[in-house]
């Protein structure tokens, strides 16, 4: 690690995680997180107002913890980066206001960056410089997208995305049907290990005929979710026990089959030899294994950050901020807004 590499602090508050990460160039120094997930659990989903308040309370302690654990002083920072969108409006505003205050108080440049681009950039601190172009698949509670990424600091195009539920949302809703806690992804992942993946043949959305023609690289998980709910209800109505592990494994198989099939097809069609997977669902053990198998078969190099860097965190924002500095990108205006529906093509605001 060289001291002439930019020292960047990144703030993430787009959903329920208050993340503060610090990187020096392409090296991660610290990734401090305070999550309000437990406060949302009883509602079965993230409650925006609860999340905003939790960000307010956690912001200063998390910044203090990050700088202390990294052994750096705020005055040593070269830049501050923050998620300016997309995400929950009130939650984003807390992060953007905090980042602006820091930048003004310290007299340092500010970079407002896209949450989705940050999910891609985080892999730089894990596996080194990002091959250009990279094809990225982002799968989380809020998004499911296939992105072509010629340059993560400046140019991202969307090849496809979900037309209804996000992949993580499907995990969360199916978990609810199975009586598993929120957020459901990790619970389904765990239950599925004891189950039979081919026990139930659940539908694979947008993978055949006309659907595939019109929605080549789009996803749909709402039909799958309904199919699982119907299957479980039929069992219950017949007074039979629900085989939770088999349902979890078969559902998970349907999701990961579609995701990996479309990701590999997109790589082939666009002549890209590098696939990166990010977002909370990338922590899924079956998705990771199946993606590895299919990429190996297709001669595609796969990069997936460790699970802790797949879910929302501050390191991803710091990593993208450091790339902005390294590539000489112009800092954002101090008047930059929080943009809850920021398009993925807009890497910086
Ligand atoms: O990226 P993330 O932390 O937040 C969003 O931007 O949404 O993703 C959270 C989502 C949740 O839906 C959660 O159920 C899912 O990621 N998730 C998983 C796993 N771990 C988290 N889904 C499947 N398997 C997992 N192991
Ligand atoms: Zn995310």
XYZ file of C-alpha atoms and ligand atoms in Angstrom:
376
model
C 0.000 0.000 0.000
C 1.440 3.292 -1.015
C 0.828 6.556 0.845
C 0.452 8.422 -2.454
C -2.727 6.501 -3.204
C -5.911 8.507 -2.487
C -7.449 8.009 0.959
C -11.233 8.058 0.478
C -14.108 7.703 2.927
C -17.396 6.391 1.507
C -20.868 6.694 3.023
C -23.783 4.403 2.127
C -27.327 4.968 3.408
C -29.591 3.961 0.506
C -31.526 1.315 2.439
C -31.203 -0.036 5.984
C -27.410 -0.224 6.347
C -25.398 2.776 7.556
C -22.060 1.963 5.940
C -18.814 3.898 6.323
C -15.827 2.466 4.480
C -12.320 3.809 4.034
C -9.989 2.753 1.225
C -6.515 3.794 0.202
C -6.447 3.449 -3.589
C -7.425 -0.173 -4.176
C -6.857 -1.338 -0.601
C -9.693 -1.638 1.892
C -8.771 -0.235 5.317
C -12.091 -0.532 7.100
C -15.736 -1.346 6.450
C -17.871 -0.165 9.381
C -21.584 -1.020 9.313
C -24.549 -0.283 11.552
C -27.701 -2.049 10.403
C -31.285 -1.278 11.344
C -32.471 -4.606 9.906
C -33.725 -5.876 13.285
C -36.003 -2.851 13.634
C -37.705 -3.751 10.326
C -37.980 -7.501 10.892
C -41.394 -7.395 12.556
C -42.805 -5.430 9.595
C -41.480 -7.993 7.097
C -39.737 -5.287 5.059
C -37.737 -2.068 5.376
C -39.793 0.856 6.752
C -38.342 4.038 5.174
C -38.939 6.386 8.129
C -37.440 3.923 10.583
C -34.409 3.521 8.318
C -33.854 7.309 8.010
C -33.966 7.812 11.773
C -31.594 4.906 12.343
C -29.132 6.395 9.823
C -29.232 9.716 11.693
C -28.455 8.019 14.989
C -25.757 5.764 13.590
C -23.939 8.175 11.299
C -21.490 9.910 13.648
C -20.662 6.814 15.757
C -20.050 4.803 12.572
C -17.758 7.480 11.082
C -15.868 7.602 14.386
C -15.536 3.822 14.514
C -14.326 3.676 10.907
C -11.605 6.291 11.334
C -10.481 4.806 14.656
C -10.281 1.242 13.312
C -8.485 2.382 10.148
C -6.067 4.483 12.212
C -6.637 7.567 10.083
C -7.703 11.118 10.877
C -10.494 12.820 8.958
C -8.009 15.560 8.072
C -5.921 12.957 6.186
C -8.727 12.143 3.730
C -8.272 13.074 0.081
C -11.953 12.853 -0.793
C -15.400 11.937 0.501
C -17.786 9.772 -1.535
C -21.450 9.103 -0.897
C -24.305 7.122 -2.442
C -26.518 9.817 -3.982
C -29.009 7.293 -5.489
C -30.938 5.174 -6.196
C -32.577 4.196 -2.909
C -34.991 5.401 -0.238
C -35.226 9.197 -0.512
C -35.104 10.015 3.207
C -32.364 7.491 3.880
C -30.219 8.819 1.020
C -30.652 12.383 2.284
C -29.046 11.531 5.616
C -25.934 10.153 3.923
C -25.706 12.974 1.394
C -26.068 15.633 4.126
C -23.391 13.946 6.240
C -21.000 13.664 3.290
C -21.529 17.307 2.314
C -20.869 18.435 5.882
C -17.655 16.435 6.034
C -16.479 17.690 2.646
C -17.179 21.322 3.539
C -15.679 21.090 7.027
C -12.534 19.358 5.752
C -12.242 21.319 2.503
C -12.104 18.065 0.494
C -13.697 17.089 -2.827
C -17.056 15.311 -2.744
C -18.196 12.547 -5.119
C -21.898 11.639 -5.239
C -21.988 8.181 -6.794
C -24.477 5.594 -8.016
C -25.294 2.761 -5.618
C -25.330 0.153 -8.414
C -21.981 1.245 -9.818
C -20.604 1.004 -6.272
C -21.780 -2.628 -6.027
C -19.596 -3.251 -9.103
C -16.613 -1.179 -7.916
C -16.359 -2.921 -4.544
C -14.758 -5.917 -6.208
C -11.681 -3.801 -6.977
C -10.673 -3.845 -3.278
C -11.263 -7.599 -3.240
C -9.824 -8.846 -6.545
C -7.887 -5.897 -8.018
C -8.535 -3.693 -11.074
C -11.757 -4.401 -12.921
C -11.302 -5.874 -16.418
C -12.719 -3.482 -19.036
C -15.299 -4.280 -20.157
C -16.893 -6.337 -17.393
C -20.411 -7.682 -17.413
C -22.002 -7.203 -14.007
C -25.052 -8.883 -12.585
C -26.502 -7.073 -9.568
C -28.998 -9.005 -7.544
C -30.342 -7.609 -4.290
C -33.508 -6.725 -2.423
C -34.033 -3.676 -4.608
C -32.487 -4.553 -7.960
C -31.802 -7.323 -10.450
C -29.837 -6.026 -13.420
C -27.437 -7.122 -16.094
C -25.003 -4.316 -16.849
C -22.323 -3.826 -19.440
C -19.516 -1.901 -17.776
C -16.841 -0.491 -20.088
C -15.640 1.897 -17.327
C -17.155 1.817 -13.847
C -16.315 5.503 -13.256
C -18.005 6.786 -16.381
C -19.877 4.359 -18.586
C -22.435 1.712 -17.695
C -25.262 0.461 -19.897
C -28.198 -1.664 -18.833
C -28.809 -4.851 -20.833
C -31.800 -5.910 -18.784
C -33.446 -5.860 -15.387
C -36.401 -7.273 -13.524
C -39.837 -6.424 -14.869
C -41.468 -7.090 -11.479
C -39.874 -8.319 -8.220
C -36.151 -8.087 -7.543
C -34.383 -11.403 -6.908
C -33.870 -10.653 -3.203
C -37.476 -9.568 -2.881
C -38.525 -13.007 -4.202
C -36.305 -14.671 -1.579
C -37.839 -12.483 1.138
C -41.430 -13.156 0.032
C -40.952 -16.900 -0.356
C -39.293 -17.032 3.065
C -42.398 -15.407 4.482
C -44.607 -18.043 2.845
C -42.404 -20.709 4.448
C -42.550 -19.035 7.869
C -38.862 -18.068 7.827
C -37.673 -14.709 9.266
C -36.856 -11.478 7.366
C -34.623 -10.958 5.472
C -35.334 -14.363 3.998
C -32.371 -14.929 1.653
C -29.907 -16.334 4.201
C -32.640 -18.508 5.793
C -33.668 -20.001 2.437
C -30.000 -20.553 1.618
C -29.542 -22.464 4.888
C -32.796 -24.464 4.655
C -32.033 -25.390 1.035
C -28.841 -27.208 2.022
C -30.943 -30.002 3.500
C -33.389 -30.061 0.571
C -33.775 -31.630 -2.864
C -33.238 -29.095 -5.678
C -35.267 -31.089 -8.193
C -38.118 -32.023 -5.845
C -40.456 -29.423 -7.393
C -40.223 -28.036 -10.920
C -40.928 -24.332 -10.344
C -41.266 -21.990 -13.370
C -38.283 -20.157 -14.894
C -39.596 -16.691 -15.855
C -38.856 -15.135 -19.277
C -36.785 -18.041 -20.559
C -38.794 -19.351 -23.493
C -40.314 -18.367 -26.835
C -41.749 -14.875 -27.265
C -40.793 -13.895 -23.711
C -37.172 -14.579 -24.457
C -37.366 -12.606 -27.704
C -38.820 -9.534 -26.030
C -37.047 -9.823 -22.686
C -33.752 -11.443 -23.602
C -31.853 -10.158 -20.578
C -34.753 -9.168 -18.341
C -35.938 -11.116 -15.317
C -39.307 -11.851 -13.758
C -39.695 -13.457 -10.343
C -43.259 -12.621 -9.451
C -44.722 -15.689 -11.246
C -42.243 -17.932 -9.445
C -43.169 -16.420 -6.091
C -46.870 -17.016 -6.808
C -46.170 -20.599 -7.934
C -44.373 -21.314 -4.645
C -47.202 -19.766 -2.609
C -49.822 -21.818 -4.511
C -47.826 -25.025 -4.061
C -47.483 -24.441 -0.315
C -51.173 -23.504 0.056
C -52.253 -26.682 -1.773
C -50.186 -28.764 0.623
C -51.635 -26.993 3.634
C -55.197 -27.303 2.285
C -54.646 -31.057 1.872
C -53.521 -31.215 5.500
C -50.049 -32.398 4.484
C -46.789 -31.119 5.989
C -44.828 -28.562 3.929
C -41.329 -29.861 3.103
C -39.628 -26.518 3.783
C -36.127 -27.650 2.773
C -37.313 -29.068 -0.575
C -39.397 -25.979 -1.387
C -36.460 -23.713 -0.456
C -33.995 -25.750 -2.535
C -36.296 -25.990 -5.575
C -37.174 -22.284 -5.455
C -33.513 -21.328 -5.071
C -32.640 -23.578 -8.012
C -35.197 -21.825 -10.236
C -33.845 -18.348 -9.342
C -30.174 -19.235 -9.733
C -30.814 -21.166 -12.958
C -32.381 -18.142 -14.640
C -29.853 -15.646 -13.270
C -26.764 -17.599 -14.294
C -28.211 -18.682 -17.645
C -28.970 -15.090 -18.658
C -25.684 -13.722 -17.303
C -23.613 -16.226 -19.274
C -25.734 -15.662 -22.411
C -25.207 -11.890 -22.088
C -21.438 -12.364 -21.783
C -21.379 -14.537 -24.901
C -23.593 -12.223 -26.927
C -21.528 -9.164 -26.040
C -18.171 -10.905 -26.346
C -17.286 -10.208 -22.697
C -15.063 -12.697 -20.881
C -15.506 -11.325 -17.379
C -18.570 -11.637 -15.195
C -18.949 -10.018 -11.822
C -21.853 -10.706 -9.488
C -22.785 -8.346 -6.667
C -25.664 -7.345 -4.378
C -27.076 -9.195 -1.377
C -28.254 -12.252 -3.325
C -24.674 -12.786 -4.540
C -24.053 -14.057 -1.011
C -26.213 -17.086 -1.931
C -24.146 -20.266 -1.843
C -26.008 -22.025 -4.673
C -25.813 -18.959 -6.934
C -22.066 -18.748 -6.349
C -21.532 -22.456 -7.084
C -23.758 -22.563 -10.177
C -22.252 -19.351 -11.589
C -18.774 -20.813 -11.141
C -19.724 -24.048 -12.936
C -21.389 -22.303 -15.860
C -18.629 -19.695 -16.228
C -15.981 -22.437 -16.216
C -17.867 -24.271 -18.974
C -18.156 -21.060 -21.027
C -14.565 -19.873 -20.497
C -15.694 -16.804 -18.565
C -13.695 -15.472 -15.611
C -16.014 -15.007 -12.625
C -15.506 -12.513 -9.799
C -17.753 -12.424 -6.758
C -16.766 -10.416 -3.672
C -16.918 -12.095 -0.272
C -20.504 -12.143 1.087
C -19.915 -9.227 3.485
C -19.017 -6.974 0.539
C -21.970 -8.190 -1.583
C -24.584 -6.747 0.761
C -24.789 -2.951 1.125
C -21.719 -1.377 2.743
C -19.608 1.772 2.800
C -16.488 0.167 1.315
C -18.180 -0.084 -2.070
C -18.794 3.664 -2.139
C -15.245 4.419 -0.978
C -13.901 2.062 -3.651
C -15.796 3.823 -6.444
C -14.794 7.213 -4.981
C -11.117 6.212 -5.061
C -11.467 5.134 -8.713
C -13.005 8.552 -9.465
C -9.983 10.249 -7.912
C -7.496 7.912 -9.637
C -9.132 8.515 -13.029
C -9.158 12.274 -12.491
C -12.940 12.658 -12.613
C -14.329 16.074 -11.668
C -15.833 16.160 -8.145
C -19.586 16.632 -7.736
C -21.160 20.001 -7.053
C -21.810 20.626 -3.352
C -25.457 21.214 -4.262
C -25.827 17.608 -5.440
C -29.241 16.150 -4.646
C -30.197 12.743 -3.289
C -31.866 11.093 -6.295
C -34.030 8.157 -5.274
C -34.529 7.023 -8.880
C -31.031 7.748 -10.228
C -30.607 5.731 -13.454
C -27.768 3.231 -13.563
C -26.325 4.975 -16.620
C -25.538 7.968 -14.391
C -22.459 6.839 -12.470
C -21.928 10.191 -10.761
C -24.200 13.074 -9.829
O -27.674 -5.630 -1.376
P -28.564 -5.782 -0.183
O -27.922 -5.871 1.152
O -29.579 -4.596 -0.071
C -30.284 -4.079 -1.141
O -29.756 -3.165 -1.836
O -31.403 -4.588 -1.361
O -29.482 -7.066 -0.451
C -30.414 -7.550 0.473
C -31.122 -8.755 -0.136
C -32.277 -9.286 0.709
O -33.392 -9.480 -0.125
C -31.757 -10.618 1.241
O -32.770 -11.579 1.452
C -30.817 -11.040 0.124
O -30.197 -9.847 -0.292
N -29.810 -12.015 0.579
C -29.748 -13.285 0.119
C -28.707 -13.925 0.839
N -28.168 -13.009 1.705
C -28.850 -11.850 1.519
N -30.490 -13.927 -0.795
C -30.204 -15.214 -1.049
N -29.233 -15.904 -0.380
C -28.455 -15.304 0.546
N -27.505 -15.997 1.176
Zn -27.550 -2.622 -2.806
